[in-house]
PDB file of C-alpha atoms and ligand atoms in Angstrom:
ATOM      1  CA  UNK A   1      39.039 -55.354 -80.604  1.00 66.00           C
ATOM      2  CA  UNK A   2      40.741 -52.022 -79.921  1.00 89.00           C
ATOM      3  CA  UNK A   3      38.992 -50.210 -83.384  1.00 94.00           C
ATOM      4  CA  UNK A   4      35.445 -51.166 -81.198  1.00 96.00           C
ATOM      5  CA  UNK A   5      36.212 -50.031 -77.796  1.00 97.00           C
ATOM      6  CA  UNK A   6      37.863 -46.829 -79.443  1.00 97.00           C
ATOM      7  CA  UNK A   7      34.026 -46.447 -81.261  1.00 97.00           C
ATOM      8  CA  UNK A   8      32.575 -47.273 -77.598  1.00 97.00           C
ATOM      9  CA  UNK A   9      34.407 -44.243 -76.207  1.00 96.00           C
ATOM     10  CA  UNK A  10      33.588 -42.298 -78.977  1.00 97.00           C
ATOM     11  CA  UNK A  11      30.069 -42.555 -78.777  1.00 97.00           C
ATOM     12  CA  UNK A  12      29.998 -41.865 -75.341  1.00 94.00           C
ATOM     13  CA  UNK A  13      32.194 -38.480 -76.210  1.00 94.00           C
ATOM     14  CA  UNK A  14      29.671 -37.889 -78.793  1.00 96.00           C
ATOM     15  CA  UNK A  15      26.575 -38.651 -76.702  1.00 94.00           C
ATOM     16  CA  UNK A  16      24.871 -41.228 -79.550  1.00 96.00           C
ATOM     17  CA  UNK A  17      22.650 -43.594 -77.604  1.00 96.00           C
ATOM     18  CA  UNK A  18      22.149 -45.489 -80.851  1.00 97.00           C
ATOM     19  CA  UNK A  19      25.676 -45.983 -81.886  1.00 98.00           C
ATOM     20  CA  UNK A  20      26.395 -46.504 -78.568  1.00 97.00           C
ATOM     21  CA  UNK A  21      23.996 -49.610 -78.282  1.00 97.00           C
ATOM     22  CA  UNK A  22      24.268 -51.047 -81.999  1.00 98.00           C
ATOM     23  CA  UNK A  23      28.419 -51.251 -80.780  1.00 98.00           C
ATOM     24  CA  UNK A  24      27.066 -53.501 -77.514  1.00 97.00           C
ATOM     25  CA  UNK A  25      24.988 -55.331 -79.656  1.00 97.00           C
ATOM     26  CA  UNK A  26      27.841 -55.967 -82.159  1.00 97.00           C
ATOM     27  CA  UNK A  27      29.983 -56.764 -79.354  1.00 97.00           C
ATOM     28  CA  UNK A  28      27.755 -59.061 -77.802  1.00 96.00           C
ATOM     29  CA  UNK A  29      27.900 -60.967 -81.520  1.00 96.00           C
ATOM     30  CA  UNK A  30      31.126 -61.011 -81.606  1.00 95.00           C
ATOM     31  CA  UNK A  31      31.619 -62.997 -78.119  1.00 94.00           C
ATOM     32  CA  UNK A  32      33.261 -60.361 -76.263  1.00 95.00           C
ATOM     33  CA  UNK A  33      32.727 -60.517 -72.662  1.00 91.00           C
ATOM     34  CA  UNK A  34      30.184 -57.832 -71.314  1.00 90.00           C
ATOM     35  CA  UNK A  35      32.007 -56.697 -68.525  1.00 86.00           C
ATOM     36  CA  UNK A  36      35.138 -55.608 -70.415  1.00 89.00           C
ATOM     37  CA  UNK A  37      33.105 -53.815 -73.075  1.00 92.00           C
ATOM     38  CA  UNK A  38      32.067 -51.602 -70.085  1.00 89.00           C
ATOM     39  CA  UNK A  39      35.604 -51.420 -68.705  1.00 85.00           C
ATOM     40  CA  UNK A  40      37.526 -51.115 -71.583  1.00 92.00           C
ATOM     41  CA  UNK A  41      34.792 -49.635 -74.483  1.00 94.00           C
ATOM     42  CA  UNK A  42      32.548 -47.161 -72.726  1.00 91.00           C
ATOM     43  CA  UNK A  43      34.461 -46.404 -69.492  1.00 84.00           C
ATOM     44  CA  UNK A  44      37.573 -44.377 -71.167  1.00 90.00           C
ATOM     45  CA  UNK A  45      34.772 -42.095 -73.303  1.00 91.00           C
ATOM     46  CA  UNK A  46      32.910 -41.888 -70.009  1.00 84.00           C
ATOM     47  CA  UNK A  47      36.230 -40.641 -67.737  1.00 82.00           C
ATOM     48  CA  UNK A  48      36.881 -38.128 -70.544  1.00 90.00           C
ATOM     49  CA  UNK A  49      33.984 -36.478 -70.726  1.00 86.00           C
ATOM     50  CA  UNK A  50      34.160 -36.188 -66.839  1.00 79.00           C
ATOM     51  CA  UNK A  51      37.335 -34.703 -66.894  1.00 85.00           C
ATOM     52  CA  UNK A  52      36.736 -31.944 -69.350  1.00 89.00           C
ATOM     53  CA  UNK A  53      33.462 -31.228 -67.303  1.00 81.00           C
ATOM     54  CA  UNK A  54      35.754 -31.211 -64.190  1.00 79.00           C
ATOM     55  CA  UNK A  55      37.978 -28.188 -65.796  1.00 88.00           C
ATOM     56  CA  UNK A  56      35.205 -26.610 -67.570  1.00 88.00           C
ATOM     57  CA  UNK A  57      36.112 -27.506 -71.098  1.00 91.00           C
ATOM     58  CA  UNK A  58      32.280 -29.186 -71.580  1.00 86.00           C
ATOM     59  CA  UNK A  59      29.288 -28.434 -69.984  1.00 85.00           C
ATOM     60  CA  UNK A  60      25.792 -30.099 -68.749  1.00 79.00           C
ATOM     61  CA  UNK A  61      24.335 -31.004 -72.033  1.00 86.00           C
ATOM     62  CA  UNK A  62      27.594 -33.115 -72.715  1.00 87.00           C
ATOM     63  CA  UNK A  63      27.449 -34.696 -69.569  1.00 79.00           C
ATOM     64  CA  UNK A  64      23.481 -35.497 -69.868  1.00 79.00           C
ATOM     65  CA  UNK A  65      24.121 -36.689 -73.532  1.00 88.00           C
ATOM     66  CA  UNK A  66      26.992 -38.698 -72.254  1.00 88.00           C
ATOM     67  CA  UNK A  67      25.289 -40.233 -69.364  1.00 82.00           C
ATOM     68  CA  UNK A  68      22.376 -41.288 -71.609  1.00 85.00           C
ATOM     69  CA  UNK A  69      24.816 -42.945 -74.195  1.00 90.00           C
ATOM     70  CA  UNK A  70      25.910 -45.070 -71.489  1.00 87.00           C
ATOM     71  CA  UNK A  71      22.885 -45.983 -69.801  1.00 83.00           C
ATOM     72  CA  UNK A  72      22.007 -46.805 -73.572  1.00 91.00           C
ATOM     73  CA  UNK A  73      25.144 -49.193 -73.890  1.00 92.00           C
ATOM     74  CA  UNK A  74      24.489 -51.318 -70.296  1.00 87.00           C
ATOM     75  CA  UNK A  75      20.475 -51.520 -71.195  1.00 89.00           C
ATOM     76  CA  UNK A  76      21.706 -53.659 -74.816  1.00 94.00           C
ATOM     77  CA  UNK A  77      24.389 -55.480 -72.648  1.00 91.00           C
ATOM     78  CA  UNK A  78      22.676 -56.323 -69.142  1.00 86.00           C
ATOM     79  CA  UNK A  79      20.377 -59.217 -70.290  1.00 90.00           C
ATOM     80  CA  UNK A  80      23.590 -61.184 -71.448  1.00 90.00           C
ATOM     81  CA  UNK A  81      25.142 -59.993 -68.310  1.00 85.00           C
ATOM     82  CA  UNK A  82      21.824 -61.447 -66.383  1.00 82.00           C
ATOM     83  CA  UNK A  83      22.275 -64.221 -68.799  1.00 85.00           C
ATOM     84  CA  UNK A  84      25.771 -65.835 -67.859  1.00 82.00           C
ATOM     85  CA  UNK A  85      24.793 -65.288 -64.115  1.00 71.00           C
ATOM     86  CA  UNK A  86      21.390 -67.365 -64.533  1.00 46.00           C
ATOM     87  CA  UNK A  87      22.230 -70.648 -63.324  1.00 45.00           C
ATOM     88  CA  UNK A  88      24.045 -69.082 -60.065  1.00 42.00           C
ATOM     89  CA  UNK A  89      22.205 -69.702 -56.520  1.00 53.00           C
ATOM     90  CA  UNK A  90      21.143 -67.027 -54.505  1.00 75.00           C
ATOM     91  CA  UNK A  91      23.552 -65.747 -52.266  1.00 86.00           C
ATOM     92  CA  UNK A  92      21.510 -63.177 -50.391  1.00 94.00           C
ATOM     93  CA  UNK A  93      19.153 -60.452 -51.138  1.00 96.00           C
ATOM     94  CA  UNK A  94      20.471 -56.718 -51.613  1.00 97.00           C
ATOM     95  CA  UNK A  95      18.535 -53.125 -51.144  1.00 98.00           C
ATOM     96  CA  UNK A  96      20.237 -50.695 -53.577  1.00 98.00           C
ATOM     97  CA  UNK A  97      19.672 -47.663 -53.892  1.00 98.00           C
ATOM     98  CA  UNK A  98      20.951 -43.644 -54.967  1.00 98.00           C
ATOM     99  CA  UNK A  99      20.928 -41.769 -52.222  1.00 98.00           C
ATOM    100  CA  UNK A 100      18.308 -38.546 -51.274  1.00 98.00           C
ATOM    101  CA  UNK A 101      19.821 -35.411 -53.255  1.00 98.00           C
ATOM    102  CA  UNK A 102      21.646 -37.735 -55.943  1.00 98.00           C
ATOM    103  CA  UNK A 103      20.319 -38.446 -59.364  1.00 98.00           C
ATOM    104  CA  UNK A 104      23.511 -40.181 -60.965  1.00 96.00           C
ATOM    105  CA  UNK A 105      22.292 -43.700 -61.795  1.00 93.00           C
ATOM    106  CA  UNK A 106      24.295 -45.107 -63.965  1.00 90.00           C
ATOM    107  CA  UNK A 107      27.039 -46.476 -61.642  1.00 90.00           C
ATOM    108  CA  UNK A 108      24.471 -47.702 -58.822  1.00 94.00           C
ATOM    109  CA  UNK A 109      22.395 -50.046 -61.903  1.00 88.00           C
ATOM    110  CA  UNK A 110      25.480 -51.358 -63.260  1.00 82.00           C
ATOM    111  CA  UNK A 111      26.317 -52.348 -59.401  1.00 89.00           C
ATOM    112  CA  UNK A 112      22.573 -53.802 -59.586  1.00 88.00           C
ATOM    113  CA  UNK A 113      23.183 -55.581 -62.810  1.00 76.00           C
ATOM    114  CA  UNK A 114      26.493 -57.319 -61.877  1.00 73.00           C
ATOM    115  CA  UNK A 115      25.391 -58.057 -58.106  1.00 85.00           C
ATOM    116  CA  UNK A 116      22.112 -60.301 -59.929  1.00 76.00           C
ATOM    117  CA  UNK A 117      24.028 -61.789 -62.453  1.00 62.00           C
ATOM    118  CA  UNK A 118      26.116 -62.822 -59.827  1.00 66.00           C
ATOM    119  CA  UNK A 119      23.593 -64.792 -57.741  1.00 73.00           C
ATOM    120  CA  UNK A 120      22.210 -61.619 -55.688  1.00 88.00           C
ATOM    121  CA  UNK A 121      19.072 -61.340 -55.712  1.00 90.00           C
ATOM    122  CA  UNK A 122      18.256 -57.382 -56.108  1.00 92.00           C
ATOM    123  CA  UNK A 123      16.235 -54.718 -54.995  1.00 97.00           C
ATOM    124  CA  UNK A 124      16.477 -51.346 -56.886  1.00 97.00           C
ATOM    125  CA  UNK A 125      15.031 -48.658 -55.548  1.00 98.00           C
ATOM    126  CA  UNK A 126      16.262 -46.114 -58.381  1.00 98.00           C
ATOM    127  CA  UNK A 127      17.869 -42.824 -57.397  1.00 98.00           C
ATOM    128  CA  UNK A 128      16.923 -40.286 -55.139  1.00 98.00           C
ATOM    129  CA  UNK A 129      15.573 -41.820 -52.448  1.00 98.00           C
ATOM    130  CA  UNK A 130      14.885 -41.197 -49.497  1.00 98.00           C
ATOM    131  CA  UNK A 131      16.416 -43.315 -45.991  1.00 98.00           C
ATOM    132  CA  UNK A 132      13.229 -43.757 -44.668  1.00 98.00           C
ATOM    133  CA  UNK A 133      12.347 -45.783 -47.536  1.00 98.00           C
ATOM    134  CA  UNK A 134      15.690 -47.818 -47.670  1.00 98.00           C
ATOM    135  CA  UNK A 135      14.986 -48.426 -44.366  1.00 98.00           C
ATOM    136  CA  UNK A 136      11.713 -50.070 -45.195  1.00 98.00           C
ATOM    137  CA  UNK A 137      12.366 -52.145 -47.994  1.00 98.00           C
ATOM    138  CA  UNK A 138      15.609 -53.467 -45.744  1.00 98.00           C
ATOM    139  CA  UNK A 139      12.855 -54.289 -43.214  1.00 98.00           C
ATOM    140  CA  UNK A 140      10.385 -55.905 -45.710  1.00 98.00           C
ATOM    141  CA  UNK A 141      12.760 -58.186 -47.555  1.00 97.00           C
ATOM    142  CA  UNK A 142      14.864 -58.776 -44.836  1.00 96.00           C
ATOM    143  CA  UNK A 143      17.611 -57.923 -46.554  1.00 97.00           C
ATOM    144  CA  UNK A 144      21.191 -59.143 -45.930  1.00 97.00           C
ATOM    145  CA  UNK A 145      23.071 -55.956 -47.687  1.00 98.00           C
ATOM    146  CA  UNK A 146      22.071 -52.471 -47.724  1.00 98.00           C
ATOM    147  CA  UNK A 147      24.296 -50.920 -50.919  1.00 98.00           C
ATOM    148  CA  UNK A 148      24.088 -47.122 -51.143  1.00 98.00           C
ATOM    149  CA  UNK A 149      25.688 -45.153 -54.138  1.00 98.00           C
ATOM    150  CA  UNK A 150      26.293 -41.343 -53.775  1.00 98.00           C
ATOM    151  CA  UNK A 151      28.066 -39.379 -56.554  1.00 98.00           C
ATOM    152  CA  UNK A 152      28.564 -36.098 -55.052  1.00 98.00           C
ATOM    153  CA  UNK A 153      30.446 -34.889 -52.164  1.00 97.00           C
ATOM    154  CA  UNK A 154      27.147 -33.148 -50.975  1.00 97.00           C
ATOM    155  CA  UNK A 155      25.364 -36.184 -50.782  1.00 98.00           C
ATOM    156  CA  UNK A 156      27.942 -38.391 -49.440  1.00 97.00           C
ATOM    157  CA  UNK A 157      26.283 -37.812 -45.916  1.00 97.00           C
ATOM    158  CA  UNK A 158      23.169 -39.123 -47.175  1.00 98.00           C
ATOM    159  CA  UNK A 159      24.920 -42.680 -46.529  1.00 98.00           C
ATOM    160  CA  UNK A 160      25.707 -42.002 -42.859  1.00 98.00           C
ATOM    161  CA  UNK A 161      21.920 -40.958 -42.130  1.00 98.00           C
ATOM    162  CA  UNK A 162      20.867 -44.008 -44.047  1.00 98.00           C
ATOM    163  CA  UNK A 163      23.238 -46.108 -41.370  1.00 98.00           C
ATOM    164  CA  UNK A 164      21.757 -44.525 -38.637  1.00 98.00           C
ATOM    165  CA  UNK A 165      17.874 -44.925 -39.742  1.00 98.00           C
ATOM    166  CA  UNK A 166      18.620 -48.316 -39.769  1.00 98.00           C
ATOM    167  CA  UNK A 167      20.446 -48.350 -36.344  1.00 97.00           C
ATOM    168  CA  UNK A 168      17.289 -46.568 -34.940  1.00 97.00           C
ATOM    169  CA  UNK A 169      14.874 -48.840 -36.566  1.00 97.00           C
ATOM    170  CA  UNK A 170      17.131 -51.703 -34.762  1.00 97.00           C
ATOM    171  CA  UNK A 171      18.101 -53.574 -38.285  1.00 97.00           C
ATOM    172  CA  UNK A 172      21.568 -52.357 -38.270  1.00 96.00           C
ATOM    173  CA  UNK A 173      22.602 -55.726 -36.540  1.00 94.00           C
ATOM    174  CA  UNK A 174      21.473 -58.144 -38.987  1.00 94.00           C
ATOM    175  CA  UNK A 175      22.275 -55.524 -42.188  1.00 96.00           C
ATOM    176  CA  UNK A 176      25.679 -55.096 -43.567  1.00 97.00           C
ATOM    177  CA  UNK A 177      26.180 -52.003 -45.317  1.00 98.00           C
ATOM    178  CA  UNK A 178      28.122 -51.336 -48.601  1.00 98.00           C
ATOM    179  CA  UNK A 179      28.728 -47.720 -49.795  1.00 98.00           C
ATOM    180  CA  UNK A 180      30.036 -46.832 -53.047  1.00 98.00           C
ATOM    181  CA  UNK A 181      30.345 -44.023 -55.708  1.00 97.00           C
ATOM    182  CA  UNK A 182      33.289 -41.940 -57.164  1.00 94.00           C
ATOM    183  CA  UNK A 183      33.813 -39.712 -53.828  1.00 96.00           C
ATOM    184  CA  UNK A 184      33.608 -42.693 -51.344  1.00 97.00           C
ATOM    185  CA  UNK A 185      37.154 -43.712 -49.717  1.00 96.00           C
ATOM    186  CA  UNK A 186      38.225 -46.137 -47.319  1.00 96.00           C
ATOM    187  CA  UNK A 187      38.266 -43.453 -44.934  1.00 97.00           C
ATOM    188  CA  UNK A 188      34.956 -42.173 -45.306  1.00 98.00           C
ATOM    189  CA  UNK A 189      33.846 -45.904 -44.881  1.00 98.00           C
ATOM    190  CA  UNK A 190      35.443 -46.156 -41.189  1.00 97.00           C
ATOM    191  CA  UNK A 191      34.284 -43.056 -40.313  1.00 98.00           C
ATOM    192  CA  UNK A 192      30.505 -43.466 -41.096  1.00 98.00           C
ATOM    193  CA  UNK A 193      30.607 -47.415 -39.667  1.00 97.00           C
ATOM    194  CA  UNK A 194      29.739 -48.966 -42.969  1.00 97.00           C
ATOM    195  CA  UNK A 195      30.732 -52.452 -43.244  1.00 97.00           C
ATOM    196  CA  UNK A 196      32.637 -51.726 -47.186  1.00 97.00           C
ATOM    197  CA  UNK A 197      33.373 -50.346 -50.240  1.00 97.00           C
ATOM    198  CA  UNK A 198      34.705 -50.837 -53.495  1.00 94.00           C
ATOM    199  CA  UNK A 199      35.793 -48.468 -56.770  1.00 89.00           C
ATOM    200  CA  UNK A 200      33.678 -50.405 -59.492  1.00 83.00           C
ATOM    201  CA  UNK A 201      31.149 -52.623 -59.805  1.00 79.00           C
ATOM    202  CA  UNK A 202      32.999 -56.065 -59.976  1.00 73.00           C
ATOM    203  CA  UNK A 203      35.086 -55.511 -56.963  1.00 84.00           C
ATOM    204  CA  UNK A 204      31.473 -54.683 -55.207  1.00 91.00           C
ATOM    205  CA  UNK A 205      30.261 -58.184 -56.129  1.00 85.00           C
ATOM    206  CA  UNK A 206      33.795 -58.886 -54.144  1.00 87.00           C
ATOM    207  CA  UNK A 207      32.606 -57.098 -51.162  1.00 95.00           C
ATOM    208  CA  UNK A 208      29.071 -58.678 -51.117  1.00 95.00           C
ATOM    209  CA  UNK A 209      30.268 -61.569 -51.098  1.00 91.00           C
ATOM    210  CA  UNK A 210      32.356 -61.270 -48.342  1.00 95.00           C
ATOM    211  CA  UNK A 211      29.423 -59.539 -46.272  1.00 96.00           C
ATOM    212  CA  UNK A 212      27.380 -62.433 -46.653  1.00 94.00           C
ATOM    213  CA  UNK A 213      30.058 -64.938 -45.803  1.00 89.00           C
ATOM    214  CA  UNK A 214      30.781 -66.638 -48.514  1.00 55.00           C
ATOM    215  CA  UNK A 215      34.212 -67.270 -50.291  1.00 42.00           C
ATOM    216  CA  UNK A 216      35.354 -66.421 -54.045  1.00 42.00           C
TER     217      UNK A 216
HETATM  218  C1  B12 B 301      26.846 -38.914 -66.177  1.00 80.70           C
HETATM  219  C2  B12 B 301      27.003 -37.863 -65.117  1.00 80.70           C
HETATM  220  C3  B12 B 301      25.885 -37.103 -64.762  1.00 80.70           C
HETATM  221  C4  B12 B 301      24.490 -37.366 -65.354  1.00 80.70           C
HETATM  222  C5  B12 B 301      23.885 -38.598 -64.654  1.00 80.70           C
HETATM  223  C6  B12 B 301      22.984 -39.351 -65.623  1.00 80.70           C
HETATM  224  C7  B12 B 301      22.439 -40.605 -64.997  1.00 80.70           C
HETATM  225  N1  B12 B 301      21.276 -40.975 -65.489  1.00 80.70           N
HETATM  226  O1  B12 B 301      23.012 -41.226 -64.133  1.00 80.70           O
HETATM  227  C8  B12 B 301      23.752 -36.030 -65.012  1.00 80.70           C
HETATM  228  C9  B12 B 301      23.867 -35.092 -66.176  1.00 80.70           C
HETATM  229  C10 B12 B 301      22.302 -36.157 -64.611  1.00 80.70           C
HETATM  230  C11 B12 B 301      24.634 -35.470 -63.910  1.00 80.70           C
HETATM  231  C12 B12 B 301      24.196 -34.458 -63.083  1.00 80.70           C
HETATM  232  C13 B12 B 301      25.015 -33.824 -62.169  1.00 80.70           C
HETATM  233  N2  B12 B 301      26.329 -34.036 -61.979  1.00 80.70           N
HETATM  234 CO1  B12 B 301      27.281 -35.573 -62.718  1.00 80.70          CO
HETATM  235  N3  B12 B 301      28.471 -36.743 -63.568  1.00 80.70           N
HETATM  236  C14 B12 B 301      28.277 -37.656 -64.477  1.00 80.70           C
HETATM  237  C15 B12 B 301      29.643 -38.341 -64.799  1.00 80.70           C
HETATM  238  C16 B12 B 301      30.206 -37.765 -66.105  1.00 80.70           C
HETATM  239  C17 B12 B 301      29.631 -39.834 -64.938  1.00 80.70           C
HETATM  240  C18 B12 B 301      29.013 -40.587 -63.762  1.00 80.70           C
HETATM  241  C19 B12 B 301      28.847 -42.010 -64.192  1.00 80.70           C
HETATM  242  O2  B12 B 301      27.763 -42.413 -64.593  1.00 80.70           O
HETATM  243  N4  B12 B 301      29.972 -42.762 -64.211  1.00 80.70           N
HETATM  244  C20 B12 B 301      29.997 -44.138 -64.724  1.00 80.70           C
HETATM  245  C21 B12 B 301      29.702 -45.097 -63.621  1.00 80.70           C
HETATM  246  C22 B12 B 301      29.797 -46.521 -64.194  1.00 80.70           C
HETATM  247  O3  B12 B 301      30.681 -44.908 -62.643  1.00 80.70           O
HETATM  248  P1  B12 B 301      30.319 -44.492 -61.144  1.00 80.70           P
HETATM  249  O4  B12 B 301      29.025 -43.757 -61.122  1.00 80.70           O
HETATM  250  O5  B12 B 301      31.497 -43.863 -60.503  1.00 80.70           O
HETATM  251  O6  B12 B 301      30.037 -45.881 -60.464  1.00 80.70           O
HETATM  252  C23 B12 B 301      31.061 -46.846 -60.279  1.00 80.70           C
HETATM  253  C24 B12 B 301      31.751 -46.735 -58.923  1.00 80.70           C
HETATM  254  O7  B12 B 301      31.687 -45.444 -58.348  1.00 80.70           O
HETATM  255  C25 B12 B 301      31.117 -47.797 -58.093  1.00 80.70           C
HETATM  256  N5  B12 B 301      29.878 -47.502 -57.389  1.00 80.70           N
HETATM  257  C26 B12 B 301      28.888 -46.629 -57.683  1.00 80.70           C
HETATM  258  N6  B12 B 301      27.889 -46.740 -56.817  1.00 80.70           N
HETATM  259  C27 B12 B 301      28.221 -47.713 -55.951  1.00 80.70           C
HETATM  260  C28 B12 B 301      27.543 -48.234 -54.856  1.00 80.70           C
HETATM  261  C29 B12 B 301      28.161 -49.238 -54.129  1.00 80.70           C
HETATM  262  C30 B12 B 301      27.437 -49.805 -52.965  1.00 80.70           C
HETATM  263  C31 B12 B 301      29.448 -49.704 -54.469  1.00 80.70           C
HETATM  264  C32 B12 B 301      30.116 -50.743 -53.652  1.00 80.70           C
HETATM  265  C33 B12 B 301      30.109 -49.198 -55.569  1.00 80.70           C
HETATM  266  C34 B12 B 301      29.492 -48.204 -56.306  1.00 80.70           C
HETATM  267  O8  B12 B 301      30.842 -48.807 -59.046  1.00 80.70           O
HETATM  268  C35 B12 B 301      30.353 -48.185 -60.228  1.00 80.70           C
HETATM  269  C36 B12 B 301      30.563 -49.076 -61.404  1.00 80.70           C
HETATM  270  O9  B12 B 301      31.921 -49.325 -61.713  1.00 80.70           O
HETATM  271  C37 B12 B 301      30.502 -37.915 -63.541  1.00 80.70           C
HETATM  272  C38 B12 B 301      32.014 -37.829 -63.770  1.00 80.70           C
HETATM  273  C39 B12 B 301      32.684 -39.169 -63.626  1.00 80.70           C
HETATM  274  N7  B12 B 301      33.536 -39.517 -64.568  1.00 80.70           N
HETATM  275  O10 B12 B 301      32.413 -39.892 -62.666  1.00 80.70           O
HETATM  276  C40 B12 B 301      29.851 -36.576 -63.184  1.00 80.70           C
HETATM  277  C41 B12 B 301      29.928 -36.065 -61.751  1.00 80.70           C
HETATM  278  C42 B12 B 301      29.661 -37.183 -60.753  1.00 80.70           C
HETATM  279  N8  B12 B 301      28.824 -35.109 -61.705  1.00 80.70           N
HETATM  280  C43 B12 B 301      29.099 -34.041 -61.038  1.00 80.70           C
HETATM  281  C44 B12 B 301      28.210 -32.941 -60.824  1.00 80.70           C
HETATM  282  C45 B12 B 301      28.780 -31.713 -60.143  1.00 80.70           C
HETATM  283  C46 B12 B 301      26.873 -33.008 -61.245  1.00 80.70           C
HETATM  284  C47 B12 B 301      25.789 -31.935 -61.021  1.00 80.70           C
HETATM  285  C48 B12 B 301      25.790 -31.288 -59.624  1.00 80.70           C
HETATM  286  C49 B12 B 301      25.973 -30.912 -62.145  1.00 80.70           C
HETATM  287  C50 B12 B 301      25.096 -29.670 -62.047  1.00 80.70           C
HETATM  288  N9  B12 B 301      25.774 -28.554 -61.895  1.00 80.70           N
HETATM  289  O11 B12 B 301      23.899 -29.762 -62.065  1.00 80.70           O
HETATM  290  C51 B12 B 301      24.495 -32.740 -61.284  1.00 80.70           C
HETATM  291  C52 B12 B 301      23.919 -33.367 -59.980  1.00 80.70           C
HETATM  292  C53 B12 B 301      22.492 -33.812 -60.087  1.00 80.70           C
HETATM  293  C54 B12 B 301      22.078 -34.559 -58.846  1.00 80.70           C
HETATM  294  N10 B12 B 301      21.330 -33.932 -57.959  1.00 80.70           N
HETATM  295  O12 B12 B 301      22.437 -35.713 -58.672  1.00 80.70           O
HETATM  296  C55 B12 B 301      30.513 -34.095 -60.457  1.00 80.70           C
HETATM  297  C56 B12 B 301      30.508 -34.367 -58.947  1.00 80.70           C
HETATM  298  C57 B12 B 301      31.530 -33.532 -58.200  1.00 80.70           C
HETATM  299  C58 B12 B 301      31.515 -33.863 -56.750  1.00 80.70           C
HETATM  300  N11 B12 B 301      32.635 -34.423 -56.295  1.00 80.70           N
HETATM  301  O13 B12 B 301      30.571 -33.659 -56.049  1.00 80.70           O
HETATM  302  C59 B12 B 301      31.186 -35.173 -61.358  1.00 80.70           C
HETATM  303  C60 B12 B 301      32.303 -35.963 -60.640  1.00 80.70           C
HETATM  304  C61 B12 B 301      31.744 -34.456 -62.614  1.00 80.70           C
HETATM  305  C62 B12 B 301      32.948 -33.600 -62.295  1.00 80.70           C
HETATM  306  N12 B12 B 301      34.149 -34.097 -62.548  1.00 80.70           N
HETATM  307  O14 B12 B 301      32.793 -32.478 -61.837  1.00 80.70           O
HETATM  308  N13 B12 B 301      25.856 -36.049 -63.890  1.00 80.70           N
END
């Protein structure tokens, strides 16, 4: 299993949507639980590429071609990921969305895909949008969980403003709000008065399921 995740990372590193997909698809063949593929195939390739971005050793193109090789990888695995959370009830309903300023997506639809196949029933909004239209689709679907993702330290604040749209437009109340995304600590989370957080994607199906009450 360790000769495909070491391909996984590779194709990330090497920004191959196809490869990157035909290696899910294989995966997916050979019975291997979605969820690690992510954690333990594409994630390491992913983290690299970050890091040499982080000390200038690669540059935008990498990280685009990167990005897209993952986004590639989750498309081929998210219908079995749907799949095995089919028959689960629905534990509440859940606005998510990338906040104003902030295109990264990839982080904020695998959140999406594991909150659904988890028995949340999902509203994604996409990236780059704007409070005032959180705020509405919270309203509409009388939604239990607001989940915000924000990838860069600049658009962090985006969450707070989102918190306080909904305070104004008196939903705050009966919303519980769940912030997430590489820059987002614990601390940032009290200070802001959001209800949680969590690092990845499975421990945010944790933290919903908390906010709506109910018990692993
Ligand atoms: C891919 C990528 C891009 C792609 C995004 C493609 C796409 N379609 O999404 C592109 C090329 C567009 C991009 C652009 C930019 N990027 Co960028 N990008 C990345 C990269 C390499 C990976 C992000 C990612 O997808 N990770 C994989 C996912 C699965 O992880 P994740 O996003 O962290 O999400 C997990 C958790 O955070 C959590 N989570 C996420 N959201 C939520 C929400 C909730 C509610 C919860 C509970 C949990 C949760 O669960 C997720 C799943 O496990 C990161 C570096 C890194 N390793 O993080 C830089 C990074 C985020 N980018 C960075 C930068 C600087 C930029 C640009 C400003 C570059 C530029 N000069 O233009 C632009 C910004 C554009 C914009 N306005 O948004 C910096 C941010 C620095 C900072 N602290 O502000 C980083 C950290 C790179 C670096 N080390 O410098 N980027």
């Amino acid at each position: 299993m360790s000769e495909l995740f070491q391909k996984m990372s590779q194709s990330i590193l090497d920004g191959d949507m196809d490869t990157a997909a035909a290696l899910a698809l294989q995966a997916l063949a050979d019975g291997i639980d979605p969820q690690l593929v992510i954690t333990e195939g594409y994630m390491p390739g992913l983290d690299q590429v970050g890091a040499a971005f982080a000390c200038g050793e690669s540059y935008l193109p990498e990280l685009v071609m990167a990005g897209e090789a993952m986004k590639a990888a989750v498309a081929a695995l998210e219908p079995e990921m749907q799949r095995l959370g089919q028959q689960r009830q629905t534990l509440g309903k859940v606005v998510l969305a990338t906040v104003e300023g902030d295109i990264h997506e990839i982080g904020k639809s695998l959140v999406g895909t594991l909150l659904s196949s988890s028995g949340f029933q999902v509203f994604d909004l996409g990236v780059n949008v704007k409070a005032s239209a959180i705020v509405e689709k919270a309203r509409l679907e009388a939604a239990d969980i607001v989940a915000l993702s924000a990838l860069l330290t600049t658009t962090m604040v985006r969450q707070r403003e989102v918190i306080a749209a909904l305070d104004e437009a008196g939903l705050r109340p009966a919303v519980k709000v769940m912030v997430g995304g590489a820059p987002v600590t614990p601390e940032w989370v009290a200070r802001i008065g959001a209800d949680g957080t969590s690092q990845d994607a499975i421990g945010a199906v944790q933290v919903a399921r908390r906010l709506v009450g109910e018990r692993e």
